[in-house]
XYZ file of C-alpha atoms in Angstrom:
674
model
C -30.313 15.309 154.487
C -26.686 16.562 155.165
C -24.643 18.961 156.629
C -24.542 22.559 156.099
C -22.986 24.326 153.174
C -19.652 25.549 155.059
C -19.246 21.983 156.360
C -17.276 20.907 153.042
C -14.941 24.116 153.486
C -14.462 23.517 157.218
C -13.583 19.752 156.518
C -11.057 20.530 153.767
C -9.335 23.383 156.104
C -9.292 20.575 158.950
C -7.463 18.006 156.722
C -5.143 20.100 155.334
C -4.030 21.745 158.789
C -3.854 18.112 159.940
C -1.416 17.221 157.425
C 0.760 19.970 157.901
C 0.882 19.974 161.643
C 1.750 16.320 161.561
C 4.720 17.055 159.307
C 5.753 19.877 161.758
C 5.521 17.652 164.702
C 2.596 19.825 166.154
C -0.612 18.521 167.998
C -3.123 16.788 165.500
C -6.086 14.402 165.463
C -5.631 11.312 163.542
C -8.096 11.135 161.729
C -9.165 14.554 161.371
C -12.523 13.753 160.174
C -14.979 10.898 161.050
C -18.199 9.708 159.621
C -20.207 8.067 162.524
C -22.872 5.575 162.020
C -22.684 3.759 165.337
C -22.834 4.415 168.949
C -19.159 5.629 169.598
C -16.124 6.581 167.636
C -12.526 6.811 168.693
C -9.632 9.083 167.498
C -5.965 9.620 168.322
C -4.423 12.987 169.547
C -0.518 12.979 169.037
C 2.363 15.458 169.616
C 3.062 17.380 172.513
C -0.066 16.220 174.591
C 1.123 17.717 177.863
C -1.112 20.109 179.615
C -3.618 19.816 176.863
C -7.439 20.255 177.417
C -9.899 18.206 175.194
C -13.533 19.745 174.728
C -16.572 18.410 172.920
C -18.975 21.083 170.996
C -22.218 20.406 169.238
C -22.306 22.493 166.066
C -25.757 24.369 165.509
C -26.131 25.945 162.069
C -27.476 29.571 162.197
C -28.633 30.707 158.835
C -26.205 28.299 157.004
C -23.091 29.489 159.038
C -21.201 27.372 161.769
C -20.017 28.975 164.926
C -16.550 29.585 165.609
C -15.365 27.085 168.073
C -14.300 27.991 171.676
C -11.513 26.247 173.282
C -11.821 27.807 176.663
C -14.205 25.690 178.684
C -13.661 21.970 179.209
C -16.956 20.384 178.051
C -17.051 16.663 178.342
C -20.782 16.125 178.048
C -22.946 17.861 175.401
C -26.517 17.019 175.497
C -26.716 13.408 174.090
C -23.107 12.968 173.726
C -20.150 12.183 176.401
C -16.433 12.510 175.715
C -13.768 10.342 177.045
C -10.047 10.989 177.076
C -7.631 8.151 178.041
C -3.724 8.618 178.010
C -1.661 6.217 176.270
C 1.980 6.248 175.089
C 2.790 9.641 173.574
C -0.791 10.009 172.493
C -4.242 10.602 174.148
C -7.245 8.153 172.847
C -10.372 10.322 172.607
C -13.801 8.518 172.512
C -17.050 10.100 171.758
C -20.037 8.258 172.612
C -23.874 8.673 172.444
C -25.723 8.175 175.667
C -27.719 4.910 175.686
C -30.564 6.605 177.636
C -31.869 8.806 174.878
C -33.845 7.169 171.938
C -33.766 9.486 169.295
C -35.661 7.216 166.735
C -39.364 6.473 167.738
C -41.506 3.596 166.231
C -43.332 5.616 164.225
C -40.202 7.167 162.643
C -38.834 3.793 161.877
C -42.140 2.447 160.283
C -42.509 5.723 158.014
C -38.987 6.223 157.032
C -36.530 3.391 157.580
C -34.275 4.236 154.715
C -33.487 7.871 155.781
C -31.297 8.843 158.756
C -33.014 9.743 162.127
C -30.339 11.579 163.549
C -28.072 14.099 161.655
C -25.528 16.282 163.523
C -22.158 17.828 163.578
C -19.595 17.466 166.434
C -16.310 19.314 167.092
C -13.811 17.773 169.387
C -11.098 20.698 170.105
C -7.700 20.369 171.813
C -6.215 23.418 173.424
C -3.603 24.814 175.746
C -3.902 27.892 177.645
C -7.156 28.537 175.856
C -5.557 28.395 172.420
C -7.071 26.067 170.144
C -4.451 23.578 168.508
C -6.289 21.163 166.855
C -9.734 20.103 165.695
C -11.771 16.763 165.012
C -14.931 17.159 162.842
C -17.254 14.221 163.293
C -20.184 13.969 161.208
C -23.160 11.748 162.811
C -25.615 9.702 160.620
C -27.605 7.266 162.646
C -30.365 5.374 160.884
C -33.501 3.824 162.391
C -32.439 0.263 161.390
C -29.144 0.471 163.393
C -28.863 -1.273 166.751
C -29.529 1.831 168.585
C -33.142 1.916 167.553
C -33.935 -1.637 169.245
C -33.641 -3.013 172.536
C -31.807 -6.593 172.265
C -33.965 -7.885 175.371
C -37.271 -7.320 173.601
C -36.093 -9.345 170.391
C -37.580 -12.688 171.332
C -37.607 -15.485 168.747
C -40.626 -17.372 168.454
C -40.225 -20.737 166.782
C -43.357 -21.778 164.879
C -44.833 -25.244 165.043
C -43.571 -27.108 162.017
C -46.943 -29.134 161.765
C -48.642 -25.895 160.515
C -45.992 -23.814 158.987
C -42.376 -24.019 157.907
C -39.650 -23.439 160.443
C -37.870 -20.759 157.914
C -40.241 -19.066 155.796
C -37.688 -16.606 154.482
C -34.215 -18.194 154.324
C -32.704 -15.097 152.508
C -33.643 -12.838 155.328
C -30.098 -12.691 157.112
C -30.066 -9.211 158.436
C -32.329 -8.468 161.627
C -34.121 -5.275 161.659
C -32.872 -4.272 158.072
C -34.056 -4.865 154.402
C -31.946 -7.654 152.604
C -31.337 -6.859 148.997
C -32.976 -9.289 146.511
C -35.014 -10.865 149.156
C -38.631 -10.242 148.205
C -40.033 -12.399 151.120
C -38.224 -9.993 153.730
C -41.258 -8.181 155.434
C -38.876 -5.587 156.518
C -38.122 -4.243 152.932
C -40.463 -1.417 152.113
C -42.592 -1.378 148.770
C -40.297 1.334 147.233
C -37.109 -0.896 148.049
C -38.644 -4.116 146.753
C -39.506 -2.377 143.390
C -35.689 -1.869 142.898
C -34.945 -5.528 142.810
C -38.332 -7.299 142.183
C -36.849 -8.744 138.693
C -33.899 -10.239 140.445
C -35.331 -11.794 143.429
C -33.880 -15.148 144.735
C -35.633 -18.203 143.605
C -36.328 -21.434 145.218
C -36.069 -22.379 148.766
C -33.352 -19.667 149.503
C -35.941 -16.992 148.077
C -38.794 -17.966 150.290
C -40.428 -20.900 148.287
C -40.203 -23.201 151.102
C -43.287 -25.309 150.205
C -42.926 -25.759 146.733
C -46.209 -27.833 145.037
C -45.347 -31.491 144.477
C -44.978 -32.827 140.973
C -47.962 -35.171 141.466
C -50.486 -32.500 142.132
C -53.025 -31.867 139.199
C -52.613 -27.910 140.107
C -49.201 -28.022 138.310
C -50.424 -29.040 134.822
C -51.038 -25.254 134.056
C -47.590 -24.000 135.140
C -45.200 -26.728 133.958
C -44.998 -28.744 130.976
C -46.324 -32.433 131.596
C -47.389 -35.437 129.252
C -50.847 -35.646 127.875
C -51.711 -38.861 130.166
C -50.715 -36.879 133.305
C -54.530 -35.748 134.187
C -55.442 -39.473 134.637
C -52.403 -40.100 137.204
C -52.325 -36.923 138.850
C -53.121 -36.416 142.572
C -55.905 -34.056 143.954
C -54.730 -32.731 147.170
C -54.712 -29.273 148.923
C -51.572 -27.356 148.571
C -51.628 -26.947 152.451
C -50.726 -30.696 152.584
C -47.215 -30.246 152.007
C -44.783 -32.985 152.561
C -42.482 -30.201 153.985
C -44.545 -29.769 156.962
C -45.133 -32.163 159.819
C -43.090 -34.250 162.248
C -41.024 -36.883 160.136
C -40.537 -39.192 162.990
C -41.973 -40.149 166.095
C -40.131 -42.280 168.692
C -38.568 -42.406 172.050
C -35.424 -40.732 172.715
C -32.711 -42.911 174.725
C -30.221 -41.168 177.007
C -26.965 -40.928 175.404
C -24.148 -42.345 177.295
C -21.186 -40.115 176.717
C -18.107 -42.050 175.700
C -14.679 -41.473 177.920
C -11.308 -41.323 176.278
C -9.487 -40.943 179.231
C -6.674 -43.347 180.008
C -7.237 -45.017 183.493
C -4.641 -44.311 186.137
C -2.290 -46.842 187.443
C -4.177 -47.195 190.750
C -7.270 -48.363 188.716
C -5.616 -51.218 186.440
C -7.789 -54.297 185.984
C -5.733 -57.340 186.500
C -7.320 -60.539 185.240
C -4.131 -62.198 184.190
C -4.205 -64.717 186.920
C -7.244 -66.499 185.140
C -5.281 -66.592 181.745
C -4.805 -64.095 178.967
C -7.098 -63.598 176.309
C -6.389 -62.168 172.861
C -6.089 -58.172 173.155
C -5.528 -58.185 177.397
C -2.607 -56.274 178.438
C 0.287 -58.194 179.634
C 0.837 -57.490 183.361
C 4.069 -57.585 185.573
C 4.257 -58.827 189.162
C 3.938 -54.977 190.308
C 0.577 -55.000 188.863
C 1.564 -52.502 186.133
C 1.402 -52.956 182.260
C 4.247 -54.471 180.480
C 4.986 -51.440 177.858
C 6.922 -50.838 174.832
C 7.186 -48.090 172.610
C 4.523 -47.955 169.899
C 3.223 -45.737 167.147
C -0.533 -44.231 167.818
C -3.181 -43.607 165.147
C -1.850 -39.876 164.964
C 1.600 -41.118 164.167
C 3.184 -40.071 167.485
C 5.521 -42.488 169.463
C 3.978 -43.372 172.720
C 6.830 -44.501 175.124
C 4.471 -46.230 177.670
C 2.090 -48.303 175.393
C 0.853 -51.868 176.695
C 1.695 -54.887 174.824
C -1.623 -56.809 173.951
C -1.685 -60.596 174.215
C -1.346 -62.233 170.805
C -0.921 -58.912 168.722
C 2.276 -58.561 166.692
C 3.642 -55.127 165.621
C 6.878 -53.674 164.049
C 7.092 -50.083 164.569
C 9.881 -47.607 164.136
C 10.096 -44.575 166.458
C 12.254 -41.204 166.167
C 13.916 -40.239 169.441
C 16.181 -37.205 169.946
C 19.510 -38.152 171.340
C 19.517 -35.293 173.751
C 16.159 -36.508 175.420
C 16.971 -40.414 175.277
C 17.150 -41.973 178.519
C 17.867 -45.891 178.982
C 15.397 -47.458 181.545
C 16.718 -48.276 184.920
C 17.431 -51.923 185.105
C 15.617 -52.438 181.489
C 13.782 -55.543 180.670
C 16.394 -57.938 182.086
C 15.177 -57.699 185.726
C 11.508 -57.342 184.791
C 9.078 -60.317 186.064
C 6.020 -60.828 183.988
C 2.904 -62.855 184.885
C 2.620 -65.898 182.532
C -1.253 -66.045 183.182
C -1.559 -68.541 185.717
C -1.894 -68.214 189.548
C 1.428 -67.219 190.928
C 3.125 -68.031 187.566
C 6.103 -65.768 186.586
C 8.190 -65.561 183.557
C 11.592 -63.772 183.188
C 12.853 -62.657 179.947
C 15.937 -63.945 178.362
C 17.886 -60.947 176.735
C 20.630 -61.120 174.245
C 22.723 -58.044 173.182
C 24.243 -57.524 169.811
C 26.471 -54.659 168.445
C 25.040 -52.597 165.542
C 27.135 -53.080 162.373
C 26.367 -49.612 160.975
C 25.407 -47.047 163.513
C 25.044 -44.251 161.042
C 21.943 -46.274 159.537
C 19.890 -45.294 162.620
C 21.186 -42.092 163.755
C 20.903 -38.546 161.650
C 23.669 -36.232 162.879
C 22.091 -32.456 163.355
C 25.474 -30.838 164.480
C 29.372 -31.418 164.737
C 30.972 -32.419 167.992
C 32.503 -29.610 169.790
C 34.321 -31.696 172.200
C 37.070 -34.443 171.749
C 36.145 -36.104 174.712
C 36.314 -40.111 174.391
C 33.438 -40.559 176.614
C 30.766 -42.707 174.898
C 27.534 -44.439 175.761
C 25.175 -47.216 174.584
C 22.127 -46.880 172.969
C 19.193 -49.379 171.890
C 18.643 -49.075 168.219
C 16.416 -51.973 167.733
C 14.556 -54.232 170.421
C 12.991 -57.687 169.298
C 10.535 -59.574 171.555
C 9.262 -63.032 171.023
C 6.827 -64.476 173.052
C 5.737 -68.263 173.407
C 2.195 -68.919 174.269
C 0.468 -71.947 175.419
C -3.608 -71.647 175.235
C -3.830 -68.684 177.359
C -0.482 -68.567 179.054
C 2.894 -67.292 178.180
C 5.636 -69.781 178.618
C 8.880 -68.104 177.308
C 9.848 -64.428 176.447
C 13.166 -64.125 174.194
C 14.529 -60.483 173.770
C 17.305 -59.302 171.341
C 18.567 -55.995 171.961
C 20.764 -54.368 169.182
C 23.166 -51.640 170.627
C 25.280 -48.964 169.132
C 28.043 -47.206 170.702
C 28.039 -43.261 170.220
C 29.750 -40.363 171.973
C 28.203 -39.209 174.980
C 27.710 -35.364 173.618
C 26.450 -36.477 170.197
C 23.361 -34.767 168.753
C 20.730 -35.769 166.413
C 17.832 -38.078 165.740
C 17.897 -41.793 166.286
C 15.312 -44.258 164.777
C 14.642 -47.194 166.925
C 12.883 -50.179 165.913
C 10.559 -52.313 168.125
C 9.047 -55.563 167.193
C 7.021 -57.937 169.087
C 5.874 -61.422 167.697
C 3.900 -64.193 169.400
C 4.643 -67.730 168.326
C 3.291 -70.978 169.666
C 5.108 -73.047 172.258
C 5.718 -76.094 170.011
C 6.653 -74.084 166.795
C 10.271 -73.997 165.725
C 12.115 -71.350 163.730
C 10.072 -72.280 160.491
C 9.008 -69.400 158.290
C 5.792 -67.724 159.280
C 2.876 -67.823 157.069
C 1.124 -65.205 155.368
C -2.177 -66.537 155.682
C -3.912 -70.150 155.861
C -4.910 -70.810 153.209
C -5.589 -67.448 151.661
C -3.429 -64.285 152.180
C -4.284 -61.889 155.021
C -3.963 -58.378 154.619
C -0.809 -56.700 155.819
C 1.017 -59.761 155.765
C 4.291 -60.361 153.587
C 3.908 -61.339 150.012
C 5.926 -65.040 149.856
C 8.315 -65.355 147.046
C 10.586 -68.139 145.895
C 14.095 -67.885 143.907
C 14.479 -71.291 142.200
C 18.060 -70.195 141.341
C 19.495 -70.128 144.777
C 19.904 -72.789 147.333
C 18.146 -70.659 149.974
C 15.384 -69.846 147.840
C 12.995 -68.415 150.626
C 12.658 -64.521 149.839
C 10.064 -61.828 149.410
C 9.374 -58.791 147.247
C 11.019 -55.709 148.944
C 10.712 -51.725 149.001
C 13.099 -49.313 150.126
C 13.056 -47.743 153.714
C 14.919 -44.551 153.451
C 16.976 -43.215 156.117
C 19.128 -40.076 156.841
C 19.657 -38.065 153.542
C 17.734 -40.854 151.497
C 20.430 -42.083 149.620
C 20.427 -45.639 148.297
C 23.670 -46.878 150.047
C 21.962 -46.291 153.512
C 18.532 -47.480 152.587
C 17.148 -50.552 154.025
C 14.726 -52.875 152.815
C 10.925 -53.605 154.002
C 8.572 -56.266 152.603
C 5.925 -55.623 150.275
C 2.650 -56.185 152.244
C -0.406 -57.954 150.687
C -3.122 -55.730 149.646
C -1.136 -52.323 150.401
C -0.448 -50.072 147.344
C 3.056 -48.540 148.321
C 5.332 -46.100 146.641
C 8.903 -45.938 147.541
C 12.399 -44.693 146.479
C 15.915 -43.415 147.095
C 18.612 -41.067 145.661
C 21.584 -42.044 143.517
C 24.480 -40.083 143.476
C 26.102 -39.258 140.047
C 28.586 -36.759 138.838
C 28.963 -34.545 135.664
C 31.557 -37.007 134.212
C 29.557 -40.114 135.044
C 29.804 -42.841 132.676
C 26.257 -43.397 131.088
C 26.645 -47.445 130.655
C 27.768 -47.614 134.339
C 24.866 -45.305 135.549
C 22.372 -47.672 133.554
C 23.899 -50.559 135.187
C 24.121 -49.109 138.628
C 20.089 -48.294 138.265
C 19.069 -51.391 136.864
C 21.105 -53.352 139.759
C 19.464 -51.368 142.405
C 15.811 -51.876 141.089
C 16.635 -55.612 140.144
C 17.578 -55.976 144.042
C 13.963 -55.404 145.050
C 12.717 -58.561 143.024
C 15.373 -61.038 143.736
C 12.799 -63.853 143.169
C 11.442 -65.917 140.254
C 8.226 -67.156 141.665
C 5.364 -65.803 143.859
C 3.103 -67.753 146.210
C -0.562 -67.921 145.047
C -1.573 -68.572 148.909
C -0.371 -67.614 152.138
C 0.496 -71.097 153.056
C 2.340 -72.431 149.792
C 5.284 -74.711 150.633
C 8.620 -73.327 149.759
C 10.083 -76.878 149.293
C 7.528 -77.832 146.503
C 7.607 -75.158 143.727
C 4.683 -76.881 141.964
C 2.351 -76.068 144.993
C 0.653 -73.023 143.472
C 3.717 -70.853 142.861
C 3.157 -68.201 139.869
C 6.133 -67.383 137.696
C 6.942 -63.496 137.839
C 6.509 -62.074 134.393
C 9.175 -59.540 133.578
C 8.049 -57.058 130.622
C 10.378 -54.985 128.791
C 13.323 -56.032 130.460
C 16.033 -52.986 130.175
C 19.530 -53.985 128.325
C 21.814 -51.831 130.719
C 24.854 -52.357 128.172
C 22.749 -50.616 125.099
C 24.401 -47.233 124.874
C 22.989 -44.337 122.811
C 24.606 -43.589 119.557
C 25.877 -40.011 120.707
C 27.630 -39.508 124.204
C 27.448 -36.079 125.738
C 28.846 -35.116 128.864
C 26.167 -34.758 131.812
C 23.315 -36.241 129.564
C 22.304 -39.916 129.404
C 19.496 -41.220 127.725
C 17.107 -44.327 128.666
C 18.508 -44.657 132.313
C 16.226 -47.124 134.260
C 14.341 -45.035 136.986
C 11.310 -46.559 138.149
C 10.110 -50.049 138.850
C 6.293 -51.075 138.459
C 5.000 -54.205 140.153
C 1.540 -54.931 139.427
C 0.018 -58.023 141.467
C -3.553 -59.418 140.304
C -5.698 -60.645 143.371
C -9.171 -62.177 143.448
C -11.465 -63.837 146.019
C -10.874 -67.804 146.253
C -14.051 -68.678 148.544
C -14.325 -68.449 152.254
C -13.308 -70.335 155.329
C -15.581 -70.090 158.200
C -17.067 -66.974 156.751
C -13.731 -65.328 156.209
C -12.863 -64.264 152.546
C -9.721 -65.929 151.346
C -7.657 -64.044 148.963
C -5.080 -65.446 146.565
C -2.555 -63.908 143.950
C -3.323 -64.776 140.273
C -0.480 -63.043 138.378
C 2.646 -60.830 138.981
C 4.317 -58.621 136.494
C 7.209 -56.179 136.734
C 8.041 -53.401 134.470
C 10.747 -50.915 134.183
C 10.621 -47.250 133.099
C 13.531 -45.089 131.760
C 14.020 -41.340 131.667
C 16.603 -39.042 130.222
C 18.993 -37.794 132.722
C 20.838 -34.512 132.576
C 23.060 -33.021 135.177
C 21.528 -30.084 136.794
C 23.729 -26.969 136.754
C 23.650 -23.749 138.693
C 25.118 -20.661 137.851
C 28.463 -22.787 136.901
C 28.577 -26.500 136.245
C 30.719 -27.457 139.056
C 32.301 -31.092 139.512
C 30.021 -31.982 142.327
C 27.635 -34.994 142.898
C 24.102 -34.589 141.712
C 21.050 -36.701 143.047
C 19.320 -39.035 140.673
C 15.982 -40.294 142.160
C 15.045 -44.087 141.569
C 11.474 -45.190 142.855
C 9.514 -48.347 142.986
C 5.722 -48.672 143.157
C 3.307 -51.732 144.095
C -0.288 -51.622 142.973
C -2.676 -54.532 143.672
C -5.476 -54.945 141.194
C -8.445 -57.231 142.098
C -10.166 -58.985 139.310
C -13.287 -61.134 139.637
C -12.588 -64.606 140.148
C -14.992 -65.477 137.152
C -15.698 -63.331 134.330
C -19.295 -61.884 133.937
C -21.551 -63.361 131.732
C -21.990 -61.030 128.834
C -25.365 -59.426 127.943
C -27.312 -61.150 125.118
C -28.362 -59.239 122.115
C -31.965 -59.153 123.321
C -30.867 -57.645 126.776
C -29.035 -54.894 124.832
C -31.754 -53.991 122.150
C -35.023 -54.431 124.212
C -35.791 -51.136 126.239
C -39.553 -51.356 126.583
C -39.375 -51.786 130.221
C -36.182 -49.784 130.697
C -37.382 -46.569 132.623
C -34.080 -44.798 132.087
C -33.874 -45.439 128.397
C -37.668 -45.425 127.385
C -39.963 -42.293 127.206
C -42.630 -44.532 128.934
C -42.207 -46.158 132.122
C -44.799 -49.018 132.256
C -43.610 -50.769 135.626
C -44.648 -47.336 137.240
C -48.092 -47.094 135.737
C -49.999 -47.948 138.891
C -47.302 -46.500 141.081
C -49.735 -43.619 142.380
C -51.808 -46.241 143.536
C -49.807 -47.876 145.654
C -48.411 -47.074 149.462
C -44.916 -46.387 148.031
C -46.242 -43.174 146.140
C -45.768 -40.762 149.189
C -41.787 -41.246 148.900
C -41.962 -40.092 145.533
C -42.079 -36.390 146.688
C -38.313 -36.272 147.175
C -37.465 -38.094 144.063
C -39.603 -36.384 141.520
C -40.193 -39.380 139.288
C -42.548 -37.365 136.662
C -39.668 -34.730 136.166
C -37.277 -37.623 135.269
C -39.833 -38.829 133.008
C -40.485 -35.293 131.240
C -36.572 -35.113 130.814
C -36.126 -38.608 129.080
């Protein structure tokens, strides 16, 4: 069912007039034609909208002819339709809406012909000034019975069936309410004529409505599926209605769930139990009944300025702070009094100050100073706290603060470092162990250099700062069990000497491993090299003095660029139930690349950046090699269900109480595929 024959001609004329009037700046509807399938449509009337009257007319065809629209009378309501005009900036917003009170699609019409439109009309919206028609909007109305107009949402009550007797979702592909879903043959809203169009391409499986498939154990599946010849002797006789997909899968009591609270307690609600001694993890308290706080890094990577310090918890963190927002605490830690864990006991930190040797290593400038004033200020770039503990009390606190003097108007980002270390009251300044006896995860790898007088050292990686140049990079230790990749940038020019470049790169990489031996255990003695110390294997050591036969400007071959450190670890027993880790081998290997100066439009004599990197990989190996399989175990497959067509261990499986679980595992299907 469509519009009368003159409708296409009228539509073409309206579109042509609309385009011409828009170019001339006259009054025009945008768009000039709308195909309406919902309850409301909206168009814009642009141009000179002053003193404009908008009217709505229902076009009735008489003997195949459309009447001439009249623009003299304002008509905002025409039968089933209402017209609303809303002024906007330099335009009028015209809305045509179908009244909700009239239901043109009855239930009989919906059931008999759900594929055909139940309402087809033609509407004409006219804009006039002084009874003169200036613009027209033609609306073609096609409303179907399956649309939302034909149903009342309040009457659509969903009834959830009892899963004991029928599936909860019998037709998962039925996604659209009140309409037919293509290729969904279980959709009850599809008529027989529509289903014939896609019957050969219906969805299969559970999504297509097969929510209760027959089990592979049932004897009734023999005719429809290929099964072995001995299947009739072992199949199960059961009604298809007794499906494992039905019924309650678990019966049990439901406990009330306690909601977890992630809120931080207020200062007034602090629990102070320090008078009875500290326990590991307890926050350290001050005499003012507040937490002793030091900036720390949260799990999300953000720097928390007021994070409590936990008893016997060491940490080493770095926080980035904007110099414009940096404010030094009033009084600082020098005037703070901390509870020592005994009743009435107080300990005052002893603070020492040092000046930073290179402030630029901590500050990244983001702008140029516009003022030449000599005013300056001090900022703390590093703070190191050492707590001496005795049983459950704190006996001494030593603080070392490293300061840097900068311009008062300096802008940039400052990287601050905060460390906290708990030491026993009777311990000296001896080197801290990395475990006892085995290594602990996250502790530094202990190393030894027998060629130096002060032989205590460790393996290092780069800690880049600022522009990432190697000249400003600092070192950080290699931590046990943590695979890491670090690097820095080396400045080179187009006239760089290749031999000198190789020597500089090799020296940078060699500075990370200034050691000859690595400790097997976390408590190996530095004074006894024979106490489980392993020699570092240096494979393919590069010869920095070896130059290529041909030297080309801006091109150097075989430049050391990456250092690979491979550490073999294994489990060496347990102490009080804790697994002890040890190192069984260390190897370092250099990789070389061919460097070429990168030119832009022209090769200017400016510095290029050559990246060098180092990687650490921990490889876990078994403490003892597994016993190899015998020839009998390799060749004998009679009782191997995965490698044999007949699975003898499951011969009597249907007679056991475990056969019900096979509905989900499909053992017969796996047997047929073997």
